[in-house]
């Protein structure tokens, strides 16, 4: 069974940076980050299709230019990172990583269903 785990949340001041990491227990080629603040709906943040030499990313308009999603290796495992810069209080939320096998780039977007979700990691940005 595919399992996903996040790490890297924390508290920063406005303008600060954080990097979140996501690892999966089995092979995946599509990973995304979502966030949900109290009283708000879950929002897609960024997605990445990562298969061999192909990497395709997409972002929510609210984070374009500030967040970067990437795929690489960490501790010998495939890892997807979300580098978050120029953070502001509106970015405060529980951040969730989700992963799946999509096989096609076109099936790896923020609007598709994801099979596996992590427990979430809290990001808090103070003004």
Coordinates of C-alpha atoms in Angstrom, one line a residue:
X1 CA 0.0 0.0 0.0
X2 CA 1.4 3.4 -1.0
X3 CA 2.2 5.6 2.0
X4 CA 3.3 9.2 1.9
X5 CA 5.1 11.2 4.6
X6 CA 5.8 14.9 4.9
X7 CA 8.4 16.8 6.9
X8 CA 9.8 20.3 7.2
X9 CA 6.9 22.4 8.5
X10 CA 7.4 25.1 11.1
X11 CA 7.0 28.7 12.0
X12 CA 8.5 31.7 10.3
X13 CA 8.0 35.4 10.0
X14 CA 6.6 37.2 7.0
X15 CA 9.1 37.1 4.2
X16 CA 10.8 34.0 5.5
X17 CA 11.3 30.6 3.8
X18 CA 10.6 27.0 4.5
X19 CA 11.2 23.8 2.5
X20 CA 8.8 20.9 2.8
X21 CA 9.8 17.3 1.9
X22 CA 7.7 14.4 0.8
X23 CA 8.6 10.7 0.5
X24 CA 6.6 7.8 -0.8
X25 CA 6.9 4.1 0.2
X26 CA 6.4 2.9 -3.4
X27 CA 7.0 4.1 -6.9
X28 CA 5.1 7.2 -7.9
X29 CA 5.4 9.6 -10.8
X30 CA 3.0 12.3 -9.8
X31 CA 3.3 14.2 -6.5
X32 CA 1.4 17.3 -5.4
X33 CA 1.2 19.6 -2.4
X34 CA -2.1 20.8 -1.0
X35 CA -2.9 23.0 1.9
X36 CA -5.9 23.7 4.1
X37 CA -6.3 26.6 6.6
X38 CA -8.9 26.5 9.4
X39 CA -12.3 27.3 8.0
X40 CA -11.2 27.2 4.4
X41 CA -11.4 24.6 1.6
X42 CA -8.4 22.5 0.6
X43 CA -6.3 24.3 -2.0
X44 CA -3.9 22.8 -4.5
X45 CA -0.5 24.4 -4.3
X46 CA 1.9 22.6 -6.7
X47 CA 2.2 19.4 -8.7
X48 CA 5.1 17.6 -10.4
X49 CA 5.2 14.8 -12.9
X50 CA 8.5 13.1 -12.5
X51 CA 9.4 10.2 -14.8
X52 CA 12.9 9.4 -15.9
X53 CA 14.2 12.7 -17.5
X54 CA 10.8 14.3 -17.7
X55 CA 9.7 16.8 -15.1
X56 CA 6.6 18.9 -15.5
X57 CA 5.4 21.3 -12.8
X58 CA 2.2 23.3 -12.2
X59 CA 1.4 25.8 -9.6
X60 CA -1.6 27.6 -8.1
X61 CA -1.6 31.3 -9.1
X62 CA -1.3 32.3 -5.4
X63 CA 2.2 30.8 -5.1
X64 CA 3.7 31.2 -8.6
X65 CA 7.1 32.9 -8.4
X66 CA 7.4 32.2 -4.7
X67 CA 7.1 28.4 -4.4
X68 CA 9.2 25.8 -6.3
X69 CA 8.4 22.1 -6.4
X70 CA 11.2 19.7 -7.4
X71 CA 12.0 16.0 -7.5
X72 CA 15.3 14.4 -6.4
X73 CA 16.9 12.1 -4.0
X74 CA 17.1 12.3 -0.2
X75 CA 18.5 9.7 2.1
X76 CA 18.5 7.3 -0.8
X77 CA 14.8 7.8 -1.4
X78 CA 12.9 9.6 -4.1
X79 CA 11.9 12.9 -2.6
X80 CA 9.7 15.8 -3.7
X81 CA 10.4 19.1 -2.1
X82 CA 8.4 22.3 -1.9
X83 CA 10.6 25.3 -1.5
X84 CA 8.5 28.2 -0.2
X85 CA 9.9 31.7 -0.3
X86 CA 8.6 35.2 0.6
X87 CA 6.0 33.6 2.9
X88 CA 3.1 35.6 4.2
X89 CA 0.3 34.9 6.8
X90 CA -2.0 33.8 4.0
X91 CA 0.3 30.9 3.4
X92 CA -0.3 29.6 7.0
X93 CA -2.0 26.2 6.7
X94 CA -1.6 22.5 7.1
X95 CA 0.3 21.3 4.1
X96 CA -0.4 17.8 2.7
X97 CA 1.6 15.8 0.2
X98 CA -0.3 13.5 -2.1
X99 CA 1.1 11.0 -4.6
X100 CA 0.1 8.5 -7.3
X101 CA 1.1 6.8 -10.5
X102 CA -0.3 8.7 -13.4
X103 CA 1.7 7.4 -16.3
X104 CA 0.9 10.5 -18.4
X105 CA 1.9 14.1 -17.7
X106 CA -1.7 15.2 -18.6
X107 CA -3.0 13.1 -15.7
X108 CA -0.8 14.8 -13.2
X109 CA -2.5 18.0 -12.2
X110 CA -3.9 19.7 -9.1
X111 CA -7.4 18.8 -10.1
X112 CA -7.0 15.0 -10.3
X113 CA -7.7 12.5 -7.5
X114 CA -4.7 11.3 -5.5
X115 CA -4.6 7.8 -4.0
X116 CA -2.3 8.4 -1.1
X117 CA -2.1 11.3 1.3
X118 CA 0.3 12.2 4.1
X119 CA -0.7 13.2 7.6
X120 CA 0.2 16.9 7.0
X121 CA 2.8 19.3 8.3
X122 CA 1.9 22.7 9.8
X123 CA 3.2 25.9 8.3
X124 CA 2.6 29.1 10.3
X125 CA 3.7 32.5 9.1
X126 CA 3.5 35.4 11.5
X127 CA 3.2 39.0 10.6

